Amino acid sequence: MRLRAPEAEDIDFIYRLENDQRIWVLSNTQAPVSRFAIEQYILSASQDIYATRQIRMILEKKGRQGAVPIGMVDLFDFDPQHLRAGIGILLDDRHRQKGFGSDALRLMIDYAFGTLHLRQLYCHIGAGNLASKRLFDRMGFTQSGRLTDWIRTAEGWEDVVVMQLVNF
């Protein structure tokens, strides 16, 4: 299991995940993303978090035919002054509930604290997303707040819990 920078061969994988309308409410997306836009992002992304204030990494596992991408992990809203960033994870449906989320978070936490020397990470999780809440809780995140009626879903309004992991 490893995290790596996105490559041109990831375009179709990213395209499929980014255009899954079920996750748009979580990523504040309201329109499909084109293959061309993803290709341009990959080709032009400097992967310099200090310039872009974000970084996306691909989670891959070793398969019979070589390495296979199974998800993405993002650091966003990077604040180098206050040494914090938001963290988000998205796994391909076929690879959920298999422990890969924990692996992905552990790798990104190690990168954030060990390489970037961040003080804290935070995430926003829909209050009804019990699997994600359990995952972040297992990784040491604690709930530090609740945002009432924060996201609008097809079923109505949903609260969001704010979770933090502080590196002491």
PDB file of C-alpha atoms in Angstrom:
ATOM      1  CA  MET A   1       0.000   0.000   0.000  1.00  0.00           C
ATOM      2  CA  ARG A   2       1.334   3.429  -0.879  1.00  0.00           C
ATOM      3  CA  LEU A   3       0.379   6.998  -1.699  1.00  0.00           C
ATOM      4  CA  ARG A   4       1.752   8.593  -4.835  1.00  0.00           C
ATOM      5  CA  ALA A   5       1.201  11.581  -7.087  1.00  0.00           C
ATOM      6  CA  PRO A   6      -1.491  11.271  -9.769  1.00  0.00           C
ATOM      7  CA  GLU A   7      -0.230  10.082 -13.155  1.00  0.00           C
ATOM      8  CA  ALA A   8      -1.686  10.260 -16.670  1.00  0.00           C
ATOM      9  CA  GLU A   9      -2.785   6.630 -16.428  1.00  0.00           C
ATOM     10  CA  ASP A  10      -5.051   7.623 -13.504  1.00  0.00           C
ATOM     11  CA  ILE A  11      -7.297   9.854 -15.628  1.00  0.00           C
ATOM     12  CA  ASP A  12     -10.059   7.276 -16.127  1.00  0.00           C
ATOM     13  CA  PHE A  13      -9.941   6.254 -12.462  1.00  0.00           C
ATOM     14  CA  ILE A  14     -10.152   9.859 -11.232  1.00  0.00           C
ATOM     15  CA  TYR A  15     -12.825  10.634 -13.818  1.00  0.00           C
ATOM     16  CA  ARG A  16     -15.006   7.795 -12.539  1.00  0.00           C
ATOM     17  CA  LEU A  17     -14.620   8.789  -8.877  1.00  0.00           C
ATOM     18  CA  GLU A  18     -15.035  12.540  -9.432  1.00  0.00           C
ATOM     19  CA  ASN A  19     -18.174  12.038 -11.527  1.00  0.00           C
ATOM     20  CA  ASP A  20     -19.940   9.773  -9.049  1.00  0.00           C
ATOM     21  CA  GLN A  21     -22.899  11.986  -8.189  1.00  0.00           C
ATOM     22  CA  ARG A  22     -23.386  10.200  -4.865  1.00  0.00           C
ATOM     23  CA  ILE A  23     -20.311  11.990  -3.467  1.00  0.00           C
ATOM     24  CA  TRP A  24     -20.931  15.436  -4.942  1.00  0.00           C
ATOM     25  CA  VAL A  25     -22.670  16.644  -1.799  1.00  0.00           C
ATOM     26  CA  LEU A  26     -19.523  15.817   0.173  1.00  0.00           C
ATOM     27  CA  SER A  27     -17.144  17.566  -2.208  1.00  0.00           C
ATOM     28  CA  ASN A  28     -19.325  20.603  -2.986  1.00  0.00           C
ATOM     29  CA  THR A  29     -19.432  19.538  -6.629  1.00  0.00           C
ATOM     30  CA  GLN A  30     -22.393  20.473  -8.789  1.00  0.00           C
ATOM     31  CA  ALA A  31     -21.259  19.590 -12.289  1.00  0.00           C
ATOM     32  CA  PRO A  32     -19.386  16.764 -13.998  1.00  0.00           C
ATOM     33  CA  VAL A  33     -15.633  17.021 -14.455  1.00  0.00           C
ATOM     34  CA  SER A  34     -14.275  16.364 -17.933  1.00  0.00           C
ATOM     35  CA  ARG A  35     -11.451  13.995 -18.765  1.00  0.00           C
ATOM     36  CA  PHE A  36      -9.693  16.972 -20.338  1.00  0.00           C
ATOM     37  CA  ALA A  37      -9.888  18.972 -17.076  1.00  0.00           C
ATOM     38  CA  ILE A  38      -8.487  16.022 -15.125  1.00  0.00           C
ATOM     39  CA  GLU A  39      -5.715  15.560 -17.677  1.00  0.00           C
ATOM     40  CA  GLN A  40      -4.821  19.252 -17.476  1.00  0.00           C
ATOM     41  CA  TYR A  41      -4.798  19.087 -13.674  1.00  0.00           C
ATOM     42  CA  ILE A  42      -2.419  16.126 -13.722  1.00  0.00           C
ATOM     43  CA  LEU A  43      -0.153  17.678 -16.344  1.00  0.00           C
ATOM     44  CA  SER A  44       0.021  21.105 -14.732  1.00  0.00           C
ATOM     45  CA  ALA A  45      -0.172  20.285 -11.035  1.00  0.00           C
ATOM     46  CA  SER A  46       3.080  21.223  -9.385  1.00  0.00           C
ATOM     47  CA  GLN A  47       2.190  19.121  -6.346  1.00  0.00           C
ATOM     48  CA  ASP A  48       3.745  21.960  -4.327  1.00  0.00           C
ATOM     49  CA  ILE A  49       1.366  22.270  -1.421  1.00  0.00           C
ATOM     50  CA  TYR A  50       2.899  25.619  -0.468  1.00  0.00           C
ATOM     51  CA  ALA A  51       1.875  27.083  -3.836  1.00  0.00           C
ATOM     52  CA  THR A  52      -1.477  25.381  -4.368  1.00  0.00           C
ATOM     53  CA  ARG A  53      -2.534  24.982  -0.699  1.00  0.00           C
ATOM     54  CA  GLN A  54      -3.683  21.457  -1.546  1.00  0.00           C
ATOM     55  CA  ILE A  55      -2.364  18.110  -2.648  1.00  0.00           C
ATOM     56  CA  ARG A  56      -4.020  14.968  -3.935  1.00  0.00           C
ATOM     57  CA  MET A  57      -2.432  11.560  -3.733  1.00  0.00           C
ATOM     58  CA  ILE A  58      -3.524   8.272  -5.224  1.00  0.00           C
ATOM     59  CA  LEU A  59      -3.764   5.266  -2.928  1.00  0.00           C
ATOM     60  CA  GLU A  60      -2.634   2.128  -4.673  1.00  0.00           C
ATOM     61  CA  LYS A  61      -2.251  -1.480  -3.660  1.00  0.00           C
ATOM     62  CA  LYS A  62      -0.259  -4.241  -5.239  1.00  0.00           C
ATOM     63  CA  GLY A  63      -2.355  -6.592  -7.338  1.00  0.00           C
ATOM     64  CA  ARG A  64      -1.656  -9.617  -9.490  1.00  0.00           C
ATOM     65  CA  GLN A  65      -1.082  -7.424 -12.522  1.00  0.00           C
ATOM     66  CA  GLY A  66       0.911  -4.761 -10.689  1.00  0.00           C
ATOM     67  CA  ALA A  67      -0.150  -1.684  -8.728  1.00  0.00           C
ATOM     68  CA  VAL A  68      -3.851  -0.813  -8.800  1.00  0.00           C
ATOM     69  CA  PRO A  69      -5.326   2.580  -7.789  1.00  0.00           C
ATOM     70  CA  ILE A  70      -8.061   2.132  -5.193  1.00  0.00           C
ATOM     71  CA  GLY A  71      -8.675   5.646  -3.866  1.00  0.00           C
ATOM     72  CA  MET A  72      -7.586   9.218  -3.386  1.00  0.00           C
ATOM     73  CA  VAL A  73      -6.544  11.192  -0.325  1.00  0.00           C
ATOM     74  CA  ASP A  74      -6.500  14.975  -0.300  1.00  0.00           C
ATOM     75  CA  LEU A  75      -4.996  17.601   1.936  1.00  0.00           C
ATOM     76  CA  PHE A  76      -6.743  20.922   1.338  1.00  0.00           C
ATOM     77  CA  ASP A  77      -7.123  24.338   2.928  1.00  0.00           C
ATOM     78  CA  PHE A  78      -3.447  24.036   3.860  1.00  0.00           C
ATOM     79  CA  ASP A  79      -2.404  26.802   6.227  1.00  0.00           C
ATOM     80  CA  PRO A  80       1.396  26.974   6.599  1.00  0.00           C
ATOM     81  CA  GLN A  81       1.175  29.712   9.230  1.00  0.00           C
ATOM     82  CA  HIS A  82      -1.040  27.756  11.600  1.00  0.00           C
ATOM     83  CA  LEU A  83       0.301  24.366  10.465  1.00  0.00           C
ATOM     84  CA  ARG A  84      -3.044  22.749   9.676  1.00  0.00           C
ATOM     85  CA  ALA A  85      -4.958  21.263   6.776  1.00  0.00           C
ATOM     86  CA  GLY A  86      -8.211  19.566   5.991  1.00  0.00           C
ATOM     87  CA  ILE A  87      -8.071  15.912   5.004  1.00  0.00           C
ATOM     88  CA  GLY A  88     -10.428  13.924   2.842  1.00  0.00           C
ATOM     89  CA  ILE A  89     -10.474  10.378   1.558  1.00  0.00           C
ATOM     90  CA  LEU A  90     -12.403   8.689  -1.225  1.00  0.00           C
ATOM     91  CA  LEU A  91     -12.152   4.975  -1.896  1.00  0.00           C
ATOM     92  CA  ASP A  92     -13.493   3.123  -4.903  1.00  0.00           C
ATOM     93  CA  ASP A  93     -16.686   1.289  -3.889  1.00  0.00           C
ATOM     94  CA  ARG A  94     -15.054  -2.100  -4.487  1.00  0.00           C
ATOM     95  CA  HIS A  95     -12.370  -1.384  -1.892  1.00  0.00           C
ATOM     96  CA  ARG A  96     -14.443  -0.074   1.007  1.00  0.00           C
ATOM     97  CA  GLN A  97     -14.839  -1.904   4.317  1.00  0.00           C
ATOM     98  CA  LYS A  98     -11.527  -3.740   3.805  1.00  0.00           C
ATOM     99  CA  GLY A  99      -9.197  -1.670   5.993  1.00  0.00           C
ATOM    100  CA  PHE A 100      -7.796   0.387   3.111  1.00  0.00           C
ATOM    101  CA  GLY A 101      -9.265   3.607   4.530  1.00  0.00           C
ATOM    102  CA  SER A 102      -7.208   3.160   7.691  1.00  0.00           C
ATOM    103  CA  ASP A 103      -4.103   2.476   5.596  1.00  0.00           C
ATOM    104  CA  ALA A 104      -4.710   5.578   3.475  1.00  0.00           C
ATOM    105  CA  LEU A 105      -5.269   7.839   6.460  1.00  0.00           C
ATOM    106  CA  ARG A 106      -2.239   6.479   8.308  1.00  0.00           C
ATOM    107  CA  LEU A 107      -0.022   7.155   5.272  1.00  0.00           C
ATOM    108  CA  MET A 108      -1.366  10.694   4.822  1.00  0.00           C
ATOM    109  CA  ILE A 109      -1.168  11.439   8.544  1.00  0.00           C
ATOM    110  CA  ASP A 110       2.463  10.305   8.540  1.00  0.00           C
ATOM    111  CA  TYR A 111       3.132  12.551   5.524  1.00  0.00           C
ATOM    112  CA  ALA A 112       1.312  15.533   7.045  1.00  0.00           C
ATOM    113  CA  PHE A 113       2.988  15.312  10.443  1.00  0.00           C
ATOM    114  CA  GLY A 114       6.347  13.812   9.444  1.00  0.00           C
ATOM    115  CA  THR A 115       7.096  15.592   6.168  1.00  0.00           C
ATOM    116  CA  LEU A 116       5.022  18.790   6.301  1.00  0.00           C
ATOM    117  CA  HIS A 117       5.382  19.120  10.101  1.00  0.00           C
ATOM    118  CA  LEU A 118       1.729  20.065  10.525  1.00  0.00           C
ATOM    119  CA  ARG A 119       0.275  20.551  13.987  1.00  0.00           C
ATOM    120  CA  GLN A 120      -3.219  19.379  13.148  1.00  0.00           C
ATOM    121  CA  LEU A 121      -5.577  17.870  10.600  1.00  0.00           C
ATOM    122  CA  TYR A 122      -9.327  18.291  10.479  1.00  0.00           C
ATOM    123  CA  CYS A 123     -12.246  16.878   8.534  1.00  0.00           C
ATOM    124  CA  HIS A 124     -15.953  17.482   8.096  1.00  0.00           C
ATOM    125  CA  ILE A 125     -18.134  14.363   8.065  1.00  0.00           C
ATOM    126  CA  GLY A 126     -21.864  14.144   7.466  1.00  0.00           C
ATOM    127  CA  ALA A 127     -23.476  13.265  10.795  1.00  0.00           C
ATOM    128  CA  GLY A 128     -25.133  10.234   9.219  1.00  0.00           C
ATOM    129  CA  ASN A 129     -21.894   8.852   7.769  1.00  0.00           C
ATOM    130  CA  LEU A 130     -21.204   6.461  10.608  1.00  0.00           C
ATOM    131  CA  ALA A 131     -18.543   4.474   8.722  1.00  0.00           C
ATOM    132  CA  SER A 132     -16.420   7.595   8.143  1.00  0.00           C
ATOM    133  CA  LYS A 133     -16.918   8.792  11.698  1.00  0.00           C
ATOM    134  CA  ARG A 134     -15.732   5.408  13.011  1.00  0.00           C
ATOM    135  CA  LEU A 135     -12.752   5.417  10.645  1.00  0.00           C
ATOM    136  CA  PHE A 136     -11.523   8.844  11.720  1.00  0.00           C
ATOM    137  CA  ASP A 137     -12.233   8.026  15.361  1.00  0.00           C
ATOM    138  CA  ARG A 138     -10.100   4.853  15.099  1.00  0.00           C
ATOM    139  CA  MET A 139      -7.293   6.952  13.624  1.00  0.00           C
ATOM    140  CA  GLY A 140      -7.248   9.211  16.688  1.00  0.00           C
ATOM    141  CA  PHE A 141      -9.457  12.078  15.490  1.00  0.00           C
ATOM    142  CA  THR A 142     -11.832  13.525  18.069  1.00  0.00           C
ATOM    143  CA  GLN A 143     -15.070  15.361  17.477  1.00  0.00           C
ATOM    144  CA  SER A 144     -14.567  19.038  18.227  1.00  0.00           C
ATOM    145  CA  GLY A 145     -17.781  20.502  16.907  1.00  0.00           C
ATOM    146  CA  ARG A 146     -21.024  20.119  15.026  1.00  0.00           C
ATOM    147  CA  LEU A 147     -22.275  22.354  12.228  1.00  0.00           C
ATOM    148  CA  THR A 148     -26.064  22.388  12.152  1.00  0.00           C
ATOM    149  CA  ASP A 149     -27.867  21.963   8.796  1.00  0.00           C
ATOM    150  CA  TRP A 150     -24.505  22.363   7.055  1.00  0.00           C
ATOM    151  CA  ILE A 151     -25.121  20.389   3.871  1.00  0.00           C
ATOM    152  CA  ARG A 152     -28.227  20.046   1.750  1.00  0.00           C
ATOM    153  CA  THR A 153     -28.897  16.517   0.581  1.00  0.00           C
ATOM    154  CA  ALA A 154     -31.667  14.994  -1.505  1.00  0.00           C
ATOM    155  CA  GLU A 155     -33.372  14.066   1.773  1.00  0.00           C
ATOM    156  CA  GLY A 156     -33.052  17.530   3.360  1.00  0.00           C
ATOM    157  CA  TRP A 157     -30.481  19.203   5.563  1.00  0.00           C
ATOM    158  CA  GLU A 158     -27.775  17.289   7.404  1.00  0.00           C
ATOM    159  CA  ASP A 159     -25.472  18.279  10.230  1.00  0.00           C
ATOM    160  CA  VAL A 160     -21.719  17.886   9.838  1.00  0.00           C
ATOM    161  CA  VAL A 161     -19.351  16.882  12.602  1.00  0.00           C
ATOM    162  CA  VAL A 162     -15.928  18.490  12.761  1.00  0.00           C
ATOM    163  CA  MET A 163     -13.142  16.142  13.780  1.00  0.00           C
ATOM    164  CA  GLN A 164      -9.522  17.021  14.550  1.00  0.00           C
ATOM    165  CA  LEU A 165      -6.264  15.224  15.074  1.00  0.00           C
ATOM    166  CA  VAL A 166      -3.705  17.331  16.926  1.00  0.00           C
ATOM    167  CA  ASN A 167      -0.058  16.304  16.826  1.00  0.00           C
ATOM    168  CA  PHE A 168       1.308  17.040  20.312  1.00  0.00           C
TER     169      PHE A 168
END
